[in-house]
PDB file of C-alpha atoms in Angstrom:
ATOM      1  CA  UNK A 258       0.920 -24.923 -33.334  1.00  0.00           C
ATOM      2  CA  UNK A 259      -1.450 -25.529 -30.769  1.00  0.00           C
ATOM      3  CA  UNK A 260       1.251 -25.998 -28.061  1.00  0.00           C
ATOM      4  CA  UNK A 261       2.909 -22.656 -28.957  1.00  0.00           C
ATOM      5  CA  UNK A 262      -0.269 -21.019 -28.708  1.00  0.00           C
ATOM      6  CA  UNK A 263      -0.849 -22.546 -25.317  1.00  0.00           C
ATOM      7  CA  UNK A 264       2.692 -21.473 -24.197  1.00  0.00           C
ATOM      8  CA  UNK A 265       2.414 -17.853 -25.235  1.00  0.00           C
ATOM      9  CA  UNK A 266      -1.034 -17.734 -23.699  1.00  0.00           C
ATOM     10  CA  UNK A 267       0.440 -19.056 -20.668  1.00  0.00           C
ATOM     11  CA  UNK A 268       3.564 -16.439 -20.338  1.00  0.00           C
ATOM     12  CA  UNK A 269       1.314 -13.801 -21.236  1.00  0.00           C
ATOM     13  CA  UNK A 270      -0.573 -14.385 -17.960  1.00  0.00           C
ATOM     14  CA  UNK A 271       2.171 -14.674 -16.046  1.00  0.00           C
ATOM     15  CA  UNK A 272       3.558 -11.495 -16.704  1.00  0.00           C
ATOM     16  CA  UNK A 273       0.072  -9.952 -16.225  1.00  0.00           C
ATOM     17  CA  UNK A 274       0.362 -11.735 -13.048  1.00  0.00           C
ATOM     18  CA  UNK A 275       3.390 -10.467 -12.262  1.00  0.00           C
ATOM     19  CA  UNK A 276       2.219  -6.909 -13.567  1.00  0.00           C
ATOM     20  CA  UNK A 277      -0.348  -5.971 -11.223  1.00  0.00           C
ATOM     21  CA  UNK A 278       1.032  -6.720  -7.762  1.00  0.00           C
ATOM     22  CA  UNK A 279       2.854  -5.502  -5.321  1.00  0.00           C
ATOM     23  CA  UNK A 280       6.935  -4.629  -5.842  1.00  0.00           C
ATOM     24  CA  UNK A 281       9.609  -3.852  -3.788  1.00  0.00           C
ATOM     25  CA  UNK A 282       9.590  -0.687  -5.529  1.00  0.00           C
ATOM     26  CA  UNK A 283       6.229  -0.124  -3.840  1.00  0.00           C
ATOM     27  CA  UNK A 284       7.444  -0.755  -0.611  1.00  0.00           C
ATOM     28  CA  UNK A 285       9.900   2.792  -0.368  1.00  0.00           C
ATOM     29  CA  UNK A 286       8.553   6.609  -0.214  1.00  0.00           C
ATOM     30  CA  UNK A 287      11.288   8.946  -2.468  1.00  0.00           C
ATOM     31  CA  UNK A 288      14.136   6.295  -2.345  1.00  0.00           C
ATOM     32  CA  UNK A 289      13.502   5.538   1.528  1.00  0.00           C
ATOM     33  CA  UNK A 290      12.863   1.962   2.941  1.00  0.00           C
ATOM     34  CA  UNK A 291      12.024   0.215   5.433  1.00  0.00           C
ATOM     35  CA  UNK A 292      15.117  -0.379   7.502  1.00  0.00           C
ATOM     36  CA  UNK A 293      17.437   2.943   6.679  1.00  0.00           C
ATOM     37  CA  UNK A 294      18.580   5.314   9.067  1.00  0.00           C
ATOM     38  CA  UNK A 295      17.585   9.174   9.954  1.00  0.00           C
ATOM     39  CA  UNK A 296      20.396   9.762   8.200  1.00  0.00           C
ATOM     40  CA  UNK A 297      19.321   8.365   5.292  1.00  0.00           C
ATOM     41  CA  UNK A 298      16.352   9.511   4.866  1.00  0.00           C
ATOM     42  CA  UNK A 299      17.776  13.192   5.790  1.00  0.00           C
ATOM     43  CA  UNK A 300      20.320  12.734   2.588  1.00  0.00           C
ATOM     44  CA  UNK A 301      17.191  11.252   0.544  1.00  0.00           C
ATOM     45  CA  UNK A 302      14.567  14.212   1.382  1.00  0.00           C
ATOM     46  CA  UNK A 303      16.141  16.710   3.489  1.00  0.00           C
ATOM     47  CA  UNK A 304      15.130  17.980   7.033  1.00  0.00           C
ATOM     48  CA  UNK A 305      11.368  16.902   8.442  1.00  0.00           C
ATOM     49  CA  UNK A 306       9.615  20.078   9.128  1.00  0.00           C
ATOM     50  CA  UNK A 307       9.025  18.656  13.130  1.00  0.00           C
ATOM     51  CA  UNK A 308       8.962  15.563  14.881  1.00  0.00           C
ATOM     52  CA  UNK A 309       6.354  13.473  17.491  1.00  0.00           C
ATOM     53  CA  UNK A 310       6.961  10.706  19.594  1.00  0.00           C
ATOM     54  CA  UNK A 311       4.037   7.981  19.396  1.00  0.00           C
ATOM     55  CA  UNK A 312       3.927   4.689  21.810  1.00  0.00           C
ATOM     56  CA  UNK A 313       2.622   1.804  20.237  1.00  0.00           C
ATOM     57  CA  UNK A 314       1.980  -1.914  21.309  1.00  0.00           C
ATOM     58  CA  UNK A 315       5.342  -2.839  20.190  1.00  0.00           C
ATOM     59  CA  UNK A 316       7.723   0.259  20.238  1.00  0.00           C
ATOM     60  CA  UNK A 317       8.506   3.568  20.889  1.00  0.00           C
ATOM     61  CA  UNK A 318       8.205   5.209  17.399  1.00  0.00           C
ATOM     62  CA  UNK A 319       9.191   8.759  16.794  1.00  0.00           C
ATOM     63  CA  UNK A 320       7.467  10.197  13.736  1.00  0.00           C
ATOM     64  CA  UNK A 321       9.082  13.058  10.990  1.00  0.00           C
ATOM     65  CA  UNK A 322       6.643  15.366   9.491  1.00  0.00           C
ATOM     66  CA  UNK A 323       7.112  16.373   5.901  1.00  0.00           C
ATOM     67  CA  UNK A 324       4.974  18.224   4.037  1.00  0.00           C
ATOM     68  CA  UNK A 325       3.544  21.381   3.588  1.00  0.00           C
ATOM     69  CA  UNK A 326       0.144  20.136   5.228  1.00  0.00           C
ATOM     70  CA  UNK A 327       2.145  17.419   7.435  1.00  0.00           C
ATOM     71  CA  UNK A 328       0.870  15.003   5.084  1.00  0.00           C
ATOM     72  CA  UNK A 329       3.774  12.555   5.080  1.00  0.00           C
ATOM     73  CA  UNK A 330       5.071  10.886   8.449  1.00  0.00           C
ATOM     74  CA  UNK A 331       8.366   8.820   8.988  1.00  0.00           C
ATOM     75  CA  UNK A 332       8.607   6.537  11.723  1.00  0.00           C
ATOM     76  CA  UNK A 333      11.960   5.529  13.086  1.00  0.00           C
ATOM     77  CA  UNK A 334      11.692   2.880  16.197  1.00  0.00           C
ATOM     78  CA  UNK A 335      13.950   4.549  18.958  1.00  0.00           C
ATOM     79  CA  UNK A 336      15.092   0.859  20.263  1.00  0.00           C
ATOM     80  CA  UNK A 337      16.861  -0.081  15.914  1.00  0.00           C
ATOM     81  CA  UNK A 338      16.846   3.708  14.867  1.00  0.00           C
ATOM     82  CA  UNK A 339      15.682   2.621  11.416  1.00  0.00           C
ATOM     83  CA  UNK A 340      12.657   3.236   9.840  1.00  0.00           C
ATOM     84  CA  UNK A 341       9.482   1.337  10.571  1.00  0.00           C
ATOM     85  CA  UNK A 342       6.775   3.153   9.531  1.00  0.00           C
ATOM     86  CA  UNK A 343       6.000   6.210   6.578  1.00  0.00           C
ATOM     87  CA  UNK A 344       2.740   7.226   6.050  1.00  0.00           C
ATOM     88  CA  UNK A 345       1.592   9.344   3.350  1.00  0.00           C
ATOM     89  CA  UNK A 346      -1.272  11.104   2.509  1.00  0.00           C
ATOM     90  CA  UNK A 347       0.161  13.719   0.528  1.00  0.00           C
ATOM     91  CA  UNK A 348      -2.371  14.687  -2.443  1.00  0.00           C
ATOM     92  CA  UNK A 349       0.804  15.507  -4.566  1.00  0.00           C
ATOM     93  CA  UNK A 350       2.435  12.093  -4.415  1.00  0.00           C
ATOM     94  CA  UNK A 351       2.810   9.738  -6.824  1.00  0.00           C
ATOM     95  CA  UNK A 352       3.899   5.876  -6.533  1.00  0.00           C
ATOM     96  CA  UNK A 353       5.978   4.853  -9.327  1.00  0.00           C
ATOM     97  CA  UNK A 354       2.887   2.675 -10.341  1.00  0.00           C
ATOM     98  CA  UNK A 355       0.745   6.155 -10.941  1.00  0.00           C
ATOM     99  CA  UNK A 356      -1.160   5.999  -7.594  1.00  0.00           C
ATOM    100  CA  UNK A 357      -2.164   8.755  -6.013  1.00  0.00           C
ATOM    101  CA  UNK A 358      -3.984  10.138  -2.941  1.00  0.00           C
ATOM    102  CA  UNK A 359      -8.075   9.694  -4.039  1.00  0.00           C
ATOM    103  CA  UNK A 360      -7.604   7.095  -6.433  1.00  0.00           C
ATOM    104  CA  UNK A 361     -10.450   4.384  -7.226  1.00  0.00           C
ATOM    105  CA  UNK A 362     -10.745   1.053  -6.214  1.00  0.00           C
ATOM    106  CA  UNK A 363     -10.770   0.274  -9.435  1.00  0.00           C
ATOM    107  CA  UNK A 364      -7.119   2.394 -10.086  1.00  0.00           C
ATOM    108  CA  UNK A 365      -5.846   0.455  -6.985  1.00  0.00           C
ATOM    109  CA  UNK A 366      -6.573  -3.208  -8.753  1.00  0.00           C
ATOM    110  CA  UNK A 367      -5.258  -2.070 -11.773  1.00  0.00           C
ATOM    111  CA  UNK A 368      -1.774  -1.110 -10.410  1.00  0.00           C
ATOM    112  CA  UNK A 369      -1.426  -4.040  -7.391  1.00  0.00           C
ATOM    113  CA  UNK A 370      -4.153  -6.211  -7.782  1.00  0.00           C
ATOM    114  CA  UNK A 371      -6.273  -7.290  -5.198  1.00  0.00           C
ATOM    115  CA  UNK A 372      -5.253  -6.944  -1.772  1.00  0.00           C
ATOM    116  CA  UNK A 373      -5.607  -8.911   1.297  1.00  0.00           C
ATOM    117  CA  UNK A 374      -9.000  -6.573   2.754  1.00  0.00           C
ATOM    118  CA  UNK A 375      -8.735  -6.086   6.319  1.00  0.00           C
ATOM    119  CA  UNK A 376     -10.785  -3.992   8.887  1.00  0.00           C
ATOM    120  CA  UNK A 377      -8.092  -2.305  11.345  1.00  0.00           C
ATOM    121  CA  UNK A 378      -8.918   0.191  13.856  1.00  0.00           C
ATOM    122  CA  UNK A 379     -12.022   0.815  11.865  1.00  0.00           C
ATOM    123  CA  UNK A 380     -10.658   1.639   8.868  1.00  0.00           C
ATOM    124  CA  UNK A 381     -10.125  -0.994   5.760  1.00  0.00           C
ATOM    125  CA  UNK A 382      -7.335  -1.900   4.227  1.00  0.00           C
ATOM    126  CA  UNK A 383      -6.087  -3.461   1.165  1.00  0.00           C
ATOM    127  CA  UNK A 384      -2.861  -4.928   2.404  1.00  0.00           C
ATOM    128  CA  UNK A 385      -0.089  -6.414   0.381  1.00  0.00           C
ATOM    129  CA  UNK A 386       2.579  -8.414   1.831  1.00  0.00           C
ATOM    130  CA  UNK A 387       6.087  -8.284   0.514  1.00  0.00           C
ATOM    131  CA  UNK A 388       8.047 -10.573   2.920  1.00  0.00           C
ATOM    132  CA  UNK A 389       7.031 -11.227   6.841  1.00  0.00           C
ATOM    133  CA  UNK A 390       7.403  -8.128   8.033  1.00  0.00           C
ATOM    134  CA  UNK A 391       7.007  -5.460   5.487  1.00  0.00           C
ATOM    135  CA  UNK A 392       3.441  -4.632   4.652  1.00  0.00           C
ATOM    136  CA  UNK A 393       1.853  -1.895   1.838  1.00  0.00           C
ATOM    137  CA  UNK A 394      -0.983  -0.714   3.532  1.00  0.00           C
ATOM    138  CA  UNK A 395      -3.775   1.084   1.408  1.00  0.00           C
ATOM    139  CA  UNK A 396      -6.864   2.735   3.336  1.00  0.00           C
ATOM    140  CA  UNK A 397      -9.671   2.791   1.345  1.00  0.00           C
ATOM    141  CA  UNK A 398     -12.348   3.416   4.283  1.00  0.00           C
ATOM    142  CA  UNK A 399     -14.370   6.072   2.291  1.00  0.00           C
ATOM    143  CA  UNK A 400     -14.003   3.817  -1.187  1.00  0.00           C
ATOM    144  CA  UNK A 401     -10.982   5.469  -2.629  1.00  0.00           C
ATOM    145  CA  UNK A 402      -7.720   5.868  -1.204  1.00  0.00           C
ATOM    146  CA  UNK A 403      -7.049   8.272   1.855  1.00  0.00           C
ATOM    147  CA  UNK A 404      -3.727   7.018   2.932  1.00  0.00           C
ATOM    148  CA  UNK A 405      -0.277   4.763   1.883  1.00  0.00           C
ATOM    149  CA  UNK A 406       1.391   3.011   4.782  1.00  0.00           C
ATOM    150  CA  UNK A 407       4.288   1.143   4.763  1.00  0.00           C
ATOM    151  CA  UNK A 408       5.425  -0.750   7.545  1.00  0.00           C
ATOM    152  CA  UNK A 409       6.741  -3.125   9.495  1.00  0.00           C
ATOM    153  CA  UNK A 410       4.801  -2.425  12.707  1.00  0.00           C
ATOM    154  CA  UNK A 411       2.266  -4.880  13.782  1.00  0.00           C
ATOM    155  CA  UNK A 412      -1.024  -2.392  13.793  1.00  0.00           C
TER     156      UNK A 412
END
């Protein structure tokens, strides 16, 4: 009896475990991932409003606006043409864990446990890795969250 107790115990915590982090579902904004094409994410979630080139450390990345406030940004490197970077900081948005723009620290442990906390560009991060490139990126500078980054770019 003991030993089934023990074993229930232990599957119980490993699918809390498994609960409360980071998914590849968590790593895609609206169906788009890491990876796809502008065409892609055109079919996904239509035509981006305008468009900005940015230089980085590593690539050229050219960035599509969505958004009534230009609150979402899509990154495709110009070298792959495939997305590298979205950014979202669209109030209306909601992960498919219930996360949205302004949420709690506390609302942020719940859904992906604790992140990795890292200080970039001064701004902190809880960062969650979900192989060695892709990275979910939540900026909690002013205690909640402002912005949801995922990408594959270095900073």
């Amino acid at each position: 009896m003991l030993k089934k107790i023990l074993s229930i115990t232990i599957l119980c915590m490993i699918l809390t475990i498994h609960g409360f982090a980071a998914e590849k579902i968590d790593f895609s904004y609206r169906g788009i991932e890491l990876g796809e094409s502008y065409e892609e994410m055109v079919n996904k979630i239509g035509q981006p409003r305008m468009d900005i080139s940015h230089l980085t450390d590593t690539a050229v990345v050219t960035y599509y606006i969505y958004g009534e406030n230009n609150d979402t940004r899509i990154g495709i490197d110009e070298a792959t043409k495939k997305v590298v970077d979205i950014r979202i900081s669209d109030k209306t948005y909601e992960s498919k864990k219930g996360v949205k723009i302004g949420a709690t620290l506390y609302k942020l442990n719940k859904a992906y446990g604790k992140g990795e906390k890292e200080r970039i560009g001064g701004k902190i991060y809880y960062i969650y890795q979900q192989n060695e490139k892709d990275r979910l990126m939540l900026d909690i500078s002013q205690g909640y969250l402002n912005e949801i980054r995922i990408t594959t770019l270095e900073q």
